[in-house]
Short mmCIF file of C-alpha atoms in Angstrom, two decimals:
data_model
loop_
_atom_site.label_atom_id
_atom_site.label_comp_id
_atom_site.label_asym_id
_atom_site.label_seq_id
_atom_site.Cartn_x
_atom_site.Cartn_y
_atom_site.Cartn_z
CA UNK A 273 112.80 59.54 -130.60
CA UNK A 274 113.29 56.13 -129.95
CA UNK A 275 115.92 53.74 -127.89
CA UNK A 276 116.45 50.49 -127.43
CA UNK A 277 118.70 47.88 -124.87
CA UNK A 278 119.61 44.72 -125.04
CA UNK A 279 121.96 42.26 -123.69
CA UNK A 280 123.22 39.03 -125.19
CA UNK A 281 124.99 36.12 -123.92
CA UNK A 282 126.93 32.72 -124.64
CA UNK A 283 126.44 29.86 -122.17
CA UNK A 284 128.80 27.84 -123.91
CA UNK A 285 127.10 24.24 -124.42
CA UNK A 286 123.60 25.86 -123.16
CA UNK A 287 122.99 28.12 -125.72
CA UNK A 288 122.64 31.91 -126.43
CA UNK A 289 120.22 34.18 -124.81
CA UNK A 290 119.72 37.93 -125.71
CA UNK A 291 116.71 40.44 -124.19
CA UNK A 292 116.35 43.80 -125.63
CA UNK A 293 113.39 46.36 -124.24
CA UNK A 294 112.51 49.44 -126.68
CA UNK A 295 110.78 53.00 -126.65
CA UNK A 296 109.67 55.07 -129.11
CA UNK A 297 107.92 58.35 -129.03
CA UNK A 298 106.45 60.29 -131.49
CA UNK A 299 103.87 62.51 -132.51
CA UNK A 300 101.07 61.56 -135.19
CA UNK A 301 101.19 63.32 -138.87
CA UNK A 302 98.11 65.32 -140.11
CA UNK A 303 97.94 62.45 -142.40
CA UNK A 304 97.78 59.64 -139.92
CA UNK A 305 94.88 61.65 -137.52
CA UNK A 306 93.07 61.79 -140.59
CA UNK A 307 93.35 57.85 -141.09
CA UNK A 308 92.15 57.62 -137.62
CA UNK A 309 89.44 59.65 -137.65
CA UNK A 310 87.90 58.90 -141.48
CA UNK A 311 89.35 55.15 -141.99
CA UNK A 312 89.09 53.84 -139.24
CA UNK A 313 85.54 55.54 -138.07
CA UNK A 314 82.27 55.11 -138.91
CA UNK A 315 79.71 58.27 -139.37
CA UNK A 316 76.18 58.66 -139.09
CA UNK A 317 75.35 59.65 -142.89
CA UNK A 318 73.09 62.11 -141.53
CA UNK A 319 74.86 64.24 -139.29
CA UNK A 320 78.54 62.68 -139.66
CA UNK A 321 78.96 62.51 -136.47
CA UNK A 322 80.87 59.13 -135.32
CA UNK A 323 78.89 56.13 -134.33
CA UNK A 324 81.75 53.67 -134.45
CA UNK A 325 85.40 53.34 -133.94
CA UNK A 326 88.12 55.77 -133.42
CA UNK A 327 85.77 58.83 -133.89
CA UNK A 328 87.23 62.40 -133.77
CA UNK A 329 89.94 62.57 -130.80
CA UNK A 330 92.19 64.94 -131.75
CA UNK A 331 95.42 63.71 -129.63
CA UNK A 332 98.96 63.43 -131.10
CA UNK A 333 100.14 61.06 -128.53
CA UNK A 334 102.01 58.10 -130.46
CA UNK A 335 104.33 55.94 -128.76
CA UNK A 336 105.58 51.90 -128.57
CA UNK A 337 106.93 50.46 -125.80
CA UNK A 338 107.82 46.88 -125.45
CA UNK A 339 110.35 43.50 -124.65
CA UNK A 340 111.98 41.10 -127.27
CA UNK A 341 113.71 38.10 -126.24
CA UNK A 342 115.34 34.89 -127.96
CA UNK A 343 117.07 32.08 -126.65
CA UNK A 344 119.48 29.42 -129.05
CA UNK A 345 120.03 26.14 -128.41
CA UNK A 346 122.59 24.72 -131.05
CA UNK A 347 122.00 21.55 -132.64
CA UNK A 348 126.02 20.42 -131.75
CA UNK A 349 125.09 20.75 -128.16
CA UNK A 350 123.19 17.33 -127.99
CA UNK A 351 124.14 15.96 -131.48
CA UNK A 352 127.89 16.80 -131.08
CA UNK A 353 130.21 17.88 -133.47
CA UNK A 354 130.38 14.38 -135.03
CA UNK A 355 127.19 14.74 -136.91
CA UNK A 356 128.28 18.03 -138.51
CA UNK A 357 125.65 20.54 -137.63
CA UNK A 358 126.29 24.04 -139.59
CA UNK A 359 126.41 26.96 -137.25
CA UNK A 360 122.60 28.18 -137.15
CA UNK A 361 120.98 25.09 -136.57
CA UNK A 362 119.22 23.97 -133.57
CA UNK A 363 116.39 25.51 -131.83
CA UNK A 364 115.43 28.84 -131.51
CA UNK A 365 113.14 30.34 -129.08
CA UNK A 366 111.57 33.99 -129.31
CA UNK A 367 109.31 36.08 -128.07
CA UNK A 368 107.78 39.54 -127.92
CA UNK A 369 105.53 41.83 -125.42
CA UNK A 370 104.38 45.24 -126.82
CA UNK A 371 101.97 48.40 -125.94
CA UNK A 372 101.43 51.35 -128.37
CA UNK A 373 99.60 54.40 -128.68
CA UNK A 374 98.54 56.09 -131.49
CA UNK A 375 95.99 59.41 -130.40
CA UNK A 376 93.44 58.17 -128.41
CA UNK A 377 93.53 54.40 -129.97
CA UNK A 378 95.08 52.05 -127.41
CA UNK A 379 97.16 48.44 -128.45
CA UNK A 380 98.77 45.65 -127.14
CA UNK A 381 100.15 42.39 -127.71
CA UNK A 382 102.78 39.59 -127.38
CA UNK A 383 103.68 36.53 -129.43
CA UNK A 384 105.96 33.07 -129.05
CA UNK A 385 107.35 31.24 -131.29
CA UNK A 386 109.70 27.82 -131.67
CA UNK A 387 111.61 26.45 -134.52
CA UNK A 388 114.27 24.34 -135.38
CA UNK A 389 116.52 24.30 -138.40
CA UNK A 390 118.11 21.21 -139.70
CA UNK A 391 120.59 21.04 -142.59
CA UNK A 392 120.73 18.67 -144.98
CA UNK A 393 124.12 16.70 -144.69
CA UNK A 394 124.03 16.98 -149.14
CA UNK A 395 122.10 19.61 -150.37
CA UNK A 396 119.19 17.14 -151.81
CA UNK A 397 119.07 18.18 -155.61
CA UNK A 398 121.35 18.16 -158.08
CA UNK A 399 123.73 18.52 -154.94
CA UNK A 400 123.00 22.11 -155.04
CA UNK A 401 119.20 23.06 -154.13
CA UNK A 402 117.36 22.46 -150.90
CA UNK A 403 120.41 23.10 -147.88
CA UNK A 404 118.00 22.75 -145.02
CA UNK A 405 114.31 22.88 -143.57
CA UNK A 406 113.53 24.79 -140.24
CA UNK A 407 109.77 24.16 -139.46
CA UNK A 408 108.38 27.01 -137.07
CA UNK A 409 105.56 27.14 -135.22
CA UNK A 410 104.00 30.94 -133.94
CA UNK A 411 101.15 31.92 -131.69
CA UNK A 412 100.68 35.97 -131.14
CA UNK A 413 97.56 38.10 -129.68
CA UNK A 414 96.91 41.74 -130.67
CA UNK A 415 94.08 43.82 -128.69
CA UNK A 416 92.65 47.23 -129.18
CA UNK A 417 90.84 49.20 -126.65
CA UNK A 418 88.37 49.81 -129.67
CA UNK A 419 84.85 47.84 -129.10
CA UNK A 420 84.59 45.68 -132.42
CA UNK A 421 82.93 46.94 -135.24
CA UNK A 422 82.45 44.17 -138.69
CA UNK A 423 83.28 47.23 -141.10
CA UNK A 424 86.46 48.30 -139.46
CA UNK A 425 88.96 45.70 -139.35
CA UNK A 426 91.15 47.99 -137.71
CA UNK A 427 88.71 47.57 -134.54
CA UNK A 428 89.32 43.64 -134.72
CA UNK A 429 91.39 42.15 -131.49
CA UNK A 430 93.28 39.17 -133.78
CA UNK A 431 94.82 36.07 -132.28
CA UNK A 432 97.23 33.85 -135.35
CA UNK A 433 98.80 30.81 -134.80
CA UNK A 434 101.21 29.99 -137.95
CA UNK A 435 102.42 26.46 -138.40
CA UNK A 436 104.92 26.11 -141.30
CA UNK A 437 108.72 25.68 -142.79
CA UNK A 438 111.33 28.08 -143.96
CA UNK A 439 113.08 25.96 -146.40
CA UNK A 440 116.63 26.82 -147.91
CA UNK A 441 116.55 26.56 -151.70
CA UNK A 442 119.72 28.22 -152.25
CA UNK A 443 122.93 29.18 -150.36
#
């Protein structure tokens, strides 16, 4: 079962702003308790019992929970309509908080991001290729409740920051 709301809205010359908080609930497959408790754990050879990682928790708990928003600022707001921006360009502002559950293995995280998209007055080869550039920058966080483990990946908190440039090649 899952829902979501959101809102959007136009402030005219300021941009567009829209919010939109989720839920999800579900309950975890045979198949996905056995990922948790053989993948993503690590067994004493011995005995098998677990000695790292998710272990043997038997919970079906699974659920997301979270808030997305994104705010647009159009490039004709401070270039004008003079200098011909196509719809879609300007800068773009996002974000996103979550928290999940899946059994007994606890998540979280968030990221933000900024780009803006520029197109090309001519598309720049053969006057058909290469409409326009939007160069986008992206910093997120994800944490388990899991301590790290080097063999389990799936243990890992991860912090990514991604710097590069959608680029329009044809449209």
């Amino acid at each position: 079962v899952g829902v979501g709301l959101g809102y959007a809205r136009s402030f005219a010359w300021l941009g567009e702003a829209e919010v939109l908080g989720f839920y999800y609930n579900d309950e975890l497959s045979d198949t996905s308790r056995e990922f948790l408790q053989q993948d993503l754990t690590i067994r004493d050879p011995v005995t098998g019992s677990p000695v790292a990682g998710y272990g043997d928790s038997s919970q079906r708990t699974s659920y997301r929970y979270g808030v997305g928003a994104e705010y647009f600022f159009p490039a004709s707001t401070f270039i004008g309509a003079e200098g011909k921006p196509r719809g879609g360009d300007g800068l773009r502002l996002a974000g996103q908080w979550i928290q999940a559950r899946d059994g007994s293995l606890k998540r979280d995280g968030w990221y933000v991001q900024g780009s803006y998209r520029y197109s090309f007055p001519r598309r720049l080869l053969f006057d058909r290729y290469f409409r326009g550039i939007e160069p986008i920058v992206r910093y997120g966080v994800i944490e388990t409740d899991l301590s790290p483990t080097p063999l389990l990946h799936g243990t890992w908190d991860r912090r990514q920051l991604l710097v590069g440039a959608i680029i329009e090649v044809l449209r």
